[in-house]
mmCIF file of C-alpha atoms in Angstrom:
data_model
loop_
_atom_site.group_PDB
_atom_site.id
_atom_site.type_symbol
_atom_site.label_atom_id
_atom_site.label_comp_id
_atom_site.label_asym_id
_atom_site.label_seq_id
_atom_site.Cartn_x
_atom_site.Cartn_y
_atom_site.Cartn_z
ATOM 1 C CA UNK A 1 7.951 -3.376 11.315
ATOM 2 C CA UNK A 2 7.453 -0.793 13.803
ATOM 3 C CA UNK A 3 4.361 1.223 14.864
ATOM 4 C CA UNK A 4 3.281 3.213 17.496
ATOM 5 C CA UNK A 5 0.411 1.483 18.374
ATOM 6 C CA UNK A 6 -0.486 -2.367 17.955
ATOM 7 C CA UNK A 7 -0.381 -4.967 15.360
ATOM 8 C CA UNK A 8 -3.133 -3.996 12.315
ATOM 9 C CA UNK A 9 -4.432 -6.415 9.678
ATOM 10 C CA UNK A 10 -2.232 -4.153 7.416
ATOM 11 C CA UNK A 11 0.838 -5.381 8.923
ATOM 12 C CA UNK A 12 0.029 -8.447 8.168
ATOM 13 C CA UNK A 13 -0.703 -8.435 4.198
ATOM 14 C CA UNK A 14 2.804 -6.136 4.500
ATOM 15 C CA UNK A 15 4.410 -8.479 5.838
ATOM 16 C CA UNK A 16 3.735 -11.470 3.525
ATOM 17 C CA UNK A 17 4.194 -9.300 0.269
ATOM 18 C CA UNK A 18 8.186 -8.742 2.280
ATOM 19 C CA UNK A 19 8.882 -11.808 2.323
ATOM 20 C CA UNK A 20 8.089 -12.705 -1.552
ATOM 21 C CA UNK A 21 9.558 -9.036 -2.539
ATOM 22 C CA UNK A 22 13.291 -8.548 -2.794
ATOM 23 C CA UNK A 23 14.885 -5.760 -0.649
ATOM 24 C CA UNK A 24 16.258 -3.037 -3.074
ATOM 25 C CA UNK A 25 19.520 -1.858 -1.490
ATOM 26 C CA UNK A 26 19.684 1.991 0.104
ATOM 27 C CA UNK A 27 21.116 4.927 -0.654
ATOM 28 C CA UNK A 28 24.192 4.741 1.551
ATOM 29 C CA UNK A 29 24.696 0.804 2.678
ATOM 30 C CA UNK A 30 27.467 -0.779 2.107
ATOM 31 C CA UNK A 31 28.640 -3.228 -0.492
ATOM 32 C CA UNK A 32 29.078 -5.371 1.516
ATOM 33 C CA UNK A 33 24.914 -6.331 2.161
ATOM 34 C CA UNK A 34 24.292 -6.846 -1.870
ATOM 35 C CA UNK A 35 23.077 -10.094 -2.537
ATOM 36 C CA UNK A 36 25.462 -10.122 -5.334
ATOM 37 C CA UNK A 37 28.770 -10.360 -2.711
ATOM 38 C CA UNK A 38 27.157 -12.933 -1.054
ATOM 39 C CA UNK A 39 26.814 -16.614 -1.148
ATOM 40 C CA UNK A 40 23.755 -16.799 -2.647
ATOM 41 C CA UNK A 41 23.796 -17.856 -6.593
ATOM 42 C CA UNK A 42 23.299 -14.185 -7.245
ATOM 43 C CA UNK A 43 23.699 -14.505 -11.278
ATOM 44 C CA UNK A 44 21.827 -17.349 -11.287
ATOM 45 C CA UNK A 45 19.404 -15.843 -9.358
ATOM 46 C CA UNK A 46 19.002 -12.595 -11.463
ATOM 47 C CA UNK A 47 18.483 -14.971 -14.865
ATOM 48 C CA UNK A 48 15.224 -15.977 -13.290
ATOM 49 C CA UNK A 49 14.041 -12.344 -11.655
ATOM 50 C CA UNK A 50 15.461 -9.612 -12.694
ATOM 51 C CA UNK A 51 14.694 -7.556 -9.197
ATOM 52 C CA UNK A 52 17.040 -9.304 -7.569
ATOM 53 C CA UNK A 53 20.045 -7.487 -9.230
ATOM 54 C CA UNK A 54 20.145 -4.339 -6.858
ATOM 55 C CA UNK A 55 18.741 -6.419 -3.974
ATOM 56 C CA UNK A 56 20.348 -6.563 -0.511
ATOM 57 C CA UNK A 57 21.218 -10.255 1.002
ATOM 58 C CA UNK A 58 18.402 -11.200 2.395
ATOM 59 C CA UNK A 59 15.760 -14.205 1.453
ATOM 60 C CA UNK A 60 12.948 -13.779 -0.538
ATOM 61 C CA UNK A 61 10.890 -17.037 0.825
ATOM 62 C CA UNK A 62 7.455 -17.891 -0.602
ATOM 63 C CA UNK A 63 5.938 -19.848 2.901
ATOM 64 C CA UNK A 64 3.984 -23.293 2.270
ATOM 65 C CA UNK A 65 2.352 -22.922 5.686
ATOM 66 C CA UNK A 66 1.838 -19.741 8.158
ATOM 67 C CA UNK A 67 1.849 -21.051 11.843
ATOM 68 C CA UNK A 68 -0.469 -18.234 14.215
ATOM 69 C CA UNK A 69 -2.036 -18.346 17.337
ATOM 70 C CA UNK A 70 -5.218 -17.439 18.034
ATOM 71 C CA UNK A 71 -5.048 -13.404 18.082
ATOM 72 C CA UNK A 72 -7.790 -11.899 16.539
ATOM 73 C CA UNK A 73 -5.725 -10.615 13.818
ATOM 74 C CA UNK A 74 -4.271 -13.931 12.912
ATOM 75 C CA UNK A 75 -7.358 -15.723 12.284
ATOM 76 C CA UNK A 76 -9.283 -12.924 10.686
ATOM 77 C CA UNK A 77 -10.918 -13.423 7.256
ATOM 78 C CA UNK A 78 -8.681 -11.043 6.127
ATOM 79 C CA UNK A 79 -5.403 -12.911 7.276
ATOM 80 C CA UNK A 80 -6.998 -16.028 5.786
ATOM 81 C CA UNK A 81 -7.863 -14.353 2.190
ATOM 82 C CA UNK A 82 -4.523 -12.896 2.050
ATOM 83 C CA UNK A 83 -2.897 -16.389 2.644
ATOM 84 C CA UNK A 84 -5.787 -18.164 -0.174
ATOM 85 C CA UNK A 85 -5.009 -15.631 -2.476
ATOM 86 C CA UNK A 86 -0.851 -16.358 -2.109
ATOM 87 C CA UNK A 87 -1.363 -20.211 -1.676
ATOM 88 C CA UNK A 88 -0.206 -20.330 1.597
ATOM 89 C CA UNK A 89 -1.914 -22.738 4.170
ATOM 90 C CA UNK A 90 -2.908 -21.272 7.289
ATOM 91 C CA UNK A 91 -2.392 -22.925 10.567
ATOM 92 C CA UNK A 92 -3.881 -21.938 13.403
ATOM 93 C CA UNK A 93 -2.524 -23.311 17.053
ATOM 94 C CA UNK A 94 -4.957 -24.764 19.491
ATOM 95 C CA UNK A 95 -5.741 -22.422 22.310
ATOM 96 C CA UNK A 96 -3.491 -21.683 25.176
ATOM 97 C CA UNK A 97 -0.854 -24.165 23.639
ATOM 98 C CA UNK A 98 2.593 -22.234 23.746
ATOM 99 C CA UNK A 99 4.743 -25.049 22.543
ATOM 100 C CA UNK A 100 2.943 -25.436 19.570
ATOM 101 C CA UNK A 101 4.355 -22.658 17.711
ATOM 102 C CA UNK A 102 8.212 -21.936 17.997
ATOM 103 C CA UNK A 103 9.134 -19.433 20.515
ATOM 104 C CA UNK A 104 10.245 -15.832 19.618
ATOM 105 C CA UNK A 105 11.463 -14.749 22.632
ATOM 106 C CA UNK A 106 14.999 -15.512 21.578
ATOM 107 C CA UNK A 107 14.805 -13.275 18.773
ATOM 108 C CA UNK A 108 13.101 -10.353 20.552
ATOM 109 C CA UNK A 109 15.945 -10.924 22.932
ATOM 110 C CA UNK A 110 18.954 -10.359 20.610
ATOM 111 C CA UNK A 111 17.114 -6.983 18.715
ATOM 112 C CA UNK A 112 17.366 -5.977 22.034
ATOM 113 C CA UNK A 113 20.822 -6.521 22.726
ATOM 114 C CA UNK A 114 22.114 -6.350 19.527
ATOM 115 C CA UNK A 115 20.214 -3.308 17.865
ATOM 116 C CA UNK A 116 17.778 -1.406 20.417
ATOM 117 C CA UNK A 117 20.378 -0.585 23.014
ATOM 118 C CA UNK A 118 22.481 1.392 20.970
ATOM 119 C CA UNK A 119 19.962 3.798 19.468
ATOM 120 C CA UNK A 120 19.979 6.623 21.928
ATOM 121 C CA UNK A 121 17.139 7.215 24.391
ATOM 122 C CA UNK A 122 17.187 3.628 24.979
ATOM 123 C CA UNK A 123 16.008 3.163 28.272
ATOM 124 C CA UNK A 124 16.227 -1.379 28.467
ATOM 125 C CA UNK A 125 13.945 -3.787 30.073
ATOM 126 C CA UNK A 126 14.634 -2.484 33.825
ATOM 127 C CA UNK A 127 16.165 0.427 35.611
ATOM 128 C CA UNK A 128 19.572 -1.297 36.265
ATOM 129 C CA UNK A 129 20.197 -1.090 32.138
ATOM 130 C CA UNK A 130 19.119 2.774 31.769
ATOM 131 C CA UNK A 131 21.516 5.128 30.956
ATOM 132 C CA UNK A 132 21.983 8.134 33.452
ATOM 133 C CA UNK A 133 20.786 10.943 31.115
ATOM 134 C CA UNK A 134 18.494 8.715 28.633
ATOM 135 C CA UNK A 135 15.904 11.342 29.132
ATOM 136 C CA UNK A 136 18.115 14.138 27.685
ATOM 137 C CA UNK A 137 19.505 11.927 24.399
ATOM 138 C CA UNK A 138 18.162 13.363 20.969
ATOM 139 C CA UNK A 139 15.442 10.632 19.715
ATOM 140 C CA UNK A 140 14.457 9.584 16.319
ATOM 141 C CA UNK A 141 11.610 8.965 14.592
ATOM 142 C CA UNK A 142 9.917 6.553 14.270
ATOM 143 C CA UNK A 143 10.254 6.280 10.567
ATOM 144 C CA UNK A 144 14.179 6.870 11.071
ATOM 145 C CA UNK A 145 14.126 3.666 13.717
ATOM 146 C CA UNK A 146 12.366 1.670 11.071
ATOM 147 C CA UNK A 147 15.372 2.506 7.974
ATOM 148 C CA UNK A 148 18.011 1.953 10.724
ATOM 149 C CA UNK A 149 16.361 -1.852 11.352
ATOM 150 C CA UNK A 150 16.118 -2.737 7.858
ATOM 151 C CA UNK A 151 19.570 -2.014 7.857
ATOM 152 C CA UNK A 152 20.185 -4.407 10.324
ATOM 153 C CA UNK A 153 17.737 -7.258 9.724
ATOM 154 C CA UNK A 154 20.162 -7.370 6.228
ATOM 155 C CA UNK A 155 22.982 -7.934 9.245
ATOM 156 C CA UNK A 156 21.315 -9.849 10.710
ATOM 157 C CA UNK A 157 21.290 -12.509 7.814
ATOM 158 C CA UNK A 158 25.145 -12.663 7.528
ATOM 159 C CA UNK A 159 24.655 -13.722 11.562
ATOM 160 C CA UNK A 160 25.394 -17.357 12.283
ATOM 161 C CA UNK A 161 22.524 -19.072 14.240
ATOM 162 C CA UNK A 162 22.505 -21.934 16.272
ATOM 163 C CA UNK A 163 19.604 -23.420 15.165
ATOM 164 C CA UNK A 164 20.469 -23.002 11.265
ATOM 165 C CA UNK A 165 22.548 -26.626 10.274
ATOM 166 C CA UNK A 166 23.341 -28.442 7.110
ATOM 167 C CA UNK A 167 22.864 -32.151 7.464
ATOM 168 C CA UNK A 168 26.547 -32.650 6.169
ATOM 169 C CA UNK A 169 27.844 -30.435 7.856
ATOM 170 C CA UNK A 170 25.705 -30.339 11.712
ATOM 171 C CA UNK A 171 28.749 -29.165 13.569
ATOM 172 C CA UNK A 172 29.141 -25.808 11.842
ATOM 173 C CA UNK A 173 25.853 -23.098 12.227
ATOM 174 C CA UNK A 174 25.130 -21.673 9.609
ATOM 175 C CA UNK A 175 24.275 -17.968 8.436
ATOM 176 C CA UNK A 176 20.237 -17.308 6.745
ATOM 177 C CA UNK A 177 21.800 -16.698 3.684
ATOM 178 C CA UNK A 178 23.763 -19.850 3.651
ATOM 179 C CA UNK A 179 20.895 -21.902 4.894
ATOM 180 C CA UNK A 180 19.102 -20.236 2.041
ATOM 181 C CA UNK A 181 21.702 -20.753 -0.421
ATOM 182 C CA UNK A 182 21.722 -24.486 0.573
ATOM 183 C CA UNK A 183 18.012 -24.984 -0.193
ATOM 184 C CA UNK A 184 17.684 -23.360 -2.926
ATOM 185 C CA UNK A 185 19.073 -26.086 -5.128
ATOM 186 C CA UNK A 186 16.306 -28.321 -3.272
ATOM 187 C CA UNK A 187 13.621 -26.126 -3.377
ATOM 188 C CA UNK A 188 14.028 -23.915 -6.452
ATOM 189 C CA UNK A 189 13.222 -20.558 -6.487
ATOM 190 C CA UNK A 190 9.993 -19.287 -8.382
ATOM 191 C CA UNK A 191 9.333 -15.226 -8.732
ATOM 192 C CA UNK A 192 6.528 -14.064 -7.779
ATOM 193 C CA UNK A 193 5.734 -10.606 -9.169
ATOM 194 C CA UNK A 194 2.920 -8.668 -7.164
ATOM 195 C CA UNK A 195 0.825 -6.332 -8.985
ATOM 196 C CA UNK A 196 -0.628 -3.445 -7.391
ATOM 197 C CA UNK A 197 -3.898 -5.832 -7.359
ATOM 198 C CA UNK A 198 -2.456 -8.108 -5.688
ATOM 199 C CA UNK A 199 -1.582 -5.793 -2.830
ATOM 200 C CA UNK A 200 -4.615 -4.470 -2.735
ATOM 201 C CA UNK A 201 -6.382 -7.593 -2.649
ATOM 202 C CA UNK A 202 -3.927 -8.205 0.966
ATOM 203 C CA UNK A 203 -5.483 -5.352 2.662
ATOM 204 C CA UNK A 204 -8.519 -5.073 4.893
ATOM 205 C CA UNK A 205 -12.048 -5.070 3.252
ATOM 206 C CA UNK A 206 -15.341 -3.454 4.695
ATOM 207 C CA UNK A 207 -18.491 -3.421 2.879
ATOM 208 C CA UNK A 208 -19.743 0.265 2.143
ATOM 209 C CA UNK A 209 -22.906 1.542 -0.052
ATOM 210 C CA UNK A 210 -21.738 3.918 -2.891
ATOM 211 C CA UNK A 211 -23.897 6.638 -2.385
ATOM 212 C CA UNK A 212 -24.382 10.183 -4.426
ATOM 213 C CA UNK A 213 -21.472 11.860 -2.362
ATOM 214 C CA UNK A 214 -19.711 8.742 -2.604
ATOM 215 C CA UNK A 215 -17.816 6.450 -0.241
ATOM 216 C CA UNK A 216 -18.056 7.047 3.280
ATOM 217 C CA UNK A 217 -15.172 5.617 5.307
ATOM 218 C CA UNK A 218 -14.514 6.562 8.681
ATOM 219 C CA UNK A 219 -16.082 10.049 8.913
ATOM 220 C CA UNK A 220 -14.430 10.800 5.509
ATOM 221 C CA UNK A 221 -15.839 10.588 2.080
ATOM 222 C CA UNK A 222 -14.272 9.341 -1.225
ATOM 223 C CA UNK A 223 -15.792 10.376 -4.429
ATOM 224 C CA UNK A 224 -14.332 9.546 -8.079
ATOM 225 C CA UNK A 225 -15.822 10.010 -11.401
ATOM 226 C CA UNK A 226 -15.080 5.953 -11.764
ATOM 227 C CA UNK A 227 -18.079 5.119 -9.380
ATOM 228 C CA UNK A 228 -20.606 7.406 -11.062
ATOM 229 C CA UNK A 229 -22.219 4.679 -13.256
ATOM 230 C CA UNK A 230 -22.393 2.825 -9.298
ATOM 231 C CA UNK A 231 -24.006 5.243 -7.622
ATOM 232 C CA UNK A 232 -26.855 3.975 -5.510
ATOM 233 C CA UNK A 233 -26.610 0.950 -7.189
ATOM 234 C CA UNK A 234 -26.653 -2.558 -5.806
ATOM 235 C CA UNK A 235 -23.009 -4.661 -5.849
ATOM 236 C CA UNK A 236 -25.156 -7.668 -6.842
ATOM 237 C CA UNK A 237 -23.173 -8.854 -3.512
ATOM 238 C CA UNK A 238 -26.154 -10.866 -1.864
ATOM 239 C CA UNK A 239 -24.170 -12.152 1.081
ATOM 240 C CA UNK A 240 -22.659 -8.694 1.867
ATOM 241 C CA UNK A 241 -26.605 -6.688 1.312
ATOM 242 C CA UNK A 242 -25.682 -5.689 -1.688
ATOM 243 C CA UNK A 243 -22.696 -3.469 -0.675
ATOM 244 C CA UNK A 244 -19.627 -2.764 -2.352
ATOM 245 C CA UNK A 245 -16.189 -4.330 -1.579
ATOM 246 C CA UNK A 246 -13.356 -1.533 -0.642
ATOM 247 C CA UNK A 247 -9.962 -2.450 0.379
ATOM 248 C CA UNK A 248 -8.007 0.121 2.511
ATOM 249 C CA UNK A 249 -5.082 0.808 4.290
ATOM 250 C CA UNK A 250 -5.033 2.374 7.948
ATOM 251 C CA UNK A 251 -1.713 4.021 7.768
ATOM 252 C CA UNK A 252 -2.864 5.559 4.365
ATOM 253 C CA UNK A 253 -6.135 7.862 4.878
ATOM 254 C CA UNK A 254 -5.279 9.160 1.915
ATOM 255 C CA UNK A 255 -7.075 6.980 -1.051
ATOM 256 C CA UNK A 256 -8.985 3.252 -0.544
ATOM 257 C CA UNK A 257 -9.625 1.244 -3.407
ATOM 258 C CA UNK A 258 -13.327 0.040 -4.366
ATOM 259 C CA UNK A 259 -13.728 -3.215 -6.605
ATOM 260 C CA UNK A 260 -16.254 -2.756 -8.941
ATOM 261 C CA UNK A 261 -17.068 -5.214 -12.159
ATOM 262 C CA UNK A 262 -14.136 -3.825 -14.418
ATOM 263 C CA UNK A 263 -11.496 -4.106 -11.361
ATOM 264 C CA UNK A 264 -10.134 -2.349 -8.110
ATOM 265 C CA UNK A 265 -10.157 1.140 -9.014
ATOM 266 C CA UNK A 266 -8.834 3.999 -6.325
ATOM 267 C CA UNK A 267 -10.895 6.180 -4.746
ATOM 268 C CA UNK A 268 -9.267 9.369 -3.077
ATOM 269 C CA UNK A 269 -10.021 11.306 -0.054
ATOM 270 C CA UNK A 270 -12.117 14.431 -1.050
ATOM 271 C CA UNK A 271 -10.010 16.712 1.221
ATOM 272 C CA UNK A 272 -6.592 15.232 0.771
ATOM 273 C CA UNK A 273 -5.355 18.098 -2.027
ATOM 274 C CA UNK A 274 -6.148 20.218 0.964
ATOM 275 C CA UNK A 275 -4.046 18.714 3.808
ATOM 276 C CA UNK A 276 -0.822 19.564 3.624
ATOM 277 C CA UNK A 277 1.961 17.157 5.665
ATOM 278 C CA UNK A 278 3.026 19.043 8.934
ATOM 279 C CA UNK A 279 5.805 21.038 9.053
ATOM 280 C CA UNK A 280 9.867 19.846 9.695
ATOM 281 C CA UNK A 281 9.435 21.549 12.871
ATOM 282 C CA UNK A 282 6.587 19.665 13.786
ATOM 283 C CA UNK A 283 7.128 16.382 12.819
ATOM 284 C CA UNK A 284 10.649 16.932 14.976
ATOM 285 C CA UNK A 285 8.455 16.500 18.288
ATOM 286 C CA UNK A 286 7.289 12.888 16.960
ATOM 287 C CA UNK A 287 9.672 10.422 18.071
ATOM 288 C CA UNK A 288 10.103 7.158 19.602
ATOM 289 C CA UNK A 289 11.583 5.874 22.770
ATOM 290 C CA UNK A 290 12.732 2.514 22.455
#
């Protein structure tokens, strides 16, 4: 994922419900990337979920065990309900122990080389791999960046890697897809549908009074009819002071969601019917430089 600032809790909960969620296949990419032409069990597959019969080739893993070190966001409470809630066990590495976790440096090293320095403005890792007009180069945005690397993570998957063998076969590396295709029979496969809830319940949580105006949330207030029976009322949360739980999503201003005692129930922004989204010309002058 890609964002113009640093890692959120957000990016986290996203992140997990991609990895259980089959990719639906773009507008535009070809055949070729379908999990159907590739050597995954694809009818087989599609008896047992039926969202994985426009999905591109890529795994759709539900983890046992999430190995983090010891950033803040990692180990938050909210990292650790989001993993409860899915089953997954958290495991934290001990401080300052590098080799404890497997290294990623490989793979940030071949997005580089394989995807980053062909978008244009790309200016590399040191002056003697920048291009003699980078500066001038048309950029894109960053949401256009992020569609591009979807793209190629589904590449990426029909990639032979060296650390990817079959146990009867240790001389030939294998592709994700036909690692995943060989484990499947082992492991099974087991859909997990998430429910809007069940999103939800991945995000962030603060603990906010519901007042007469209603929510306030980061200088902006969300009012519903939903939380007028709630109104200056107490959660019945002891731990919390008797606050309300709300679930919300940084890169979406636009609504949170509040659980009360018949469910999560969204809340909008007061002022978001009167915000419009900035103009084509505008939004031309945000753009990334890899």
């Amino acid at each position: 994922m890609l964002r113009p600032a640093g890692t959120k809790l957000t990016d986290v909960a996203v992140l997990l419900a991609q990895m259980m969620t089959p990719m639906v296949m773009r507008p535009g990419w070809p055949a070729c990337l379908s999990m159907a032409a590739s050597v995954v069990p694809h009818d087989r597959l599609v008896a047992v979920d039926e969202r994985l019969k426009d999905a591109a080739a890529r795994p759709v893993i539900v983890p046992e065990t999430l190995v983090v070190d010891q950033g803040k966001i990692f180990i938050s409470p909210a990292t650790r309900a989001a993993c409860e809630s899915l089953g997954i066990s958290l495991q934290p590495v001990p401080p300052a122990n590098g080799p404890a976790k497997a290294p990623v440096e490989r793979s940030f090293g071949s997005i580089a080389s394989l995807f980053c320095q062909w978008l244009p403005g790309h200016t590399g890792s040191h002056v003697s791999e920048r291009g003699s007009k980078v500066e001038q180069e048309p950029l894109h945005t960053v949401a256009e960046i992020q569609a591009l690397f979807e793209e190629f993570l589904v590449h990426w998957h029909h990639r032979s890697h060296e650390g990817l063998r079959h146990p009867l076969m240790p001389k030939k590396a294998l592709t994700p897809n036909q690692m995943w295709a060989a484990l499947l029979p082992v492991a099974g496969y087991v859909p997990v549908p998430l429910t809007s809830d069940d999103f939800v319940e991945l995000l962030p949580v603060r603990w906010q009074a519901i007042t007469d105006a209603g929510i306030r949330f980061d200088y902006r207030t969300y009012d519903d009819t939903c939380l007028n029976d709630h109104r200056g009322q107490d959660s019945g949360v002891t731990a919390q002071g008797g606050l309300w739980e709300v679930h919300y999503n940084p890169y979406d201003p636009v609504r949170i969601w509040v659980r009360l005692p018949s469910g999560f129930r969204e809340v909008p922004w007061i002022h978001a019917t009167s915000v419009g989204l900035p103009s084509p010309t505008t939004c031309g002058s945000t753009c990334a430089r890899s």
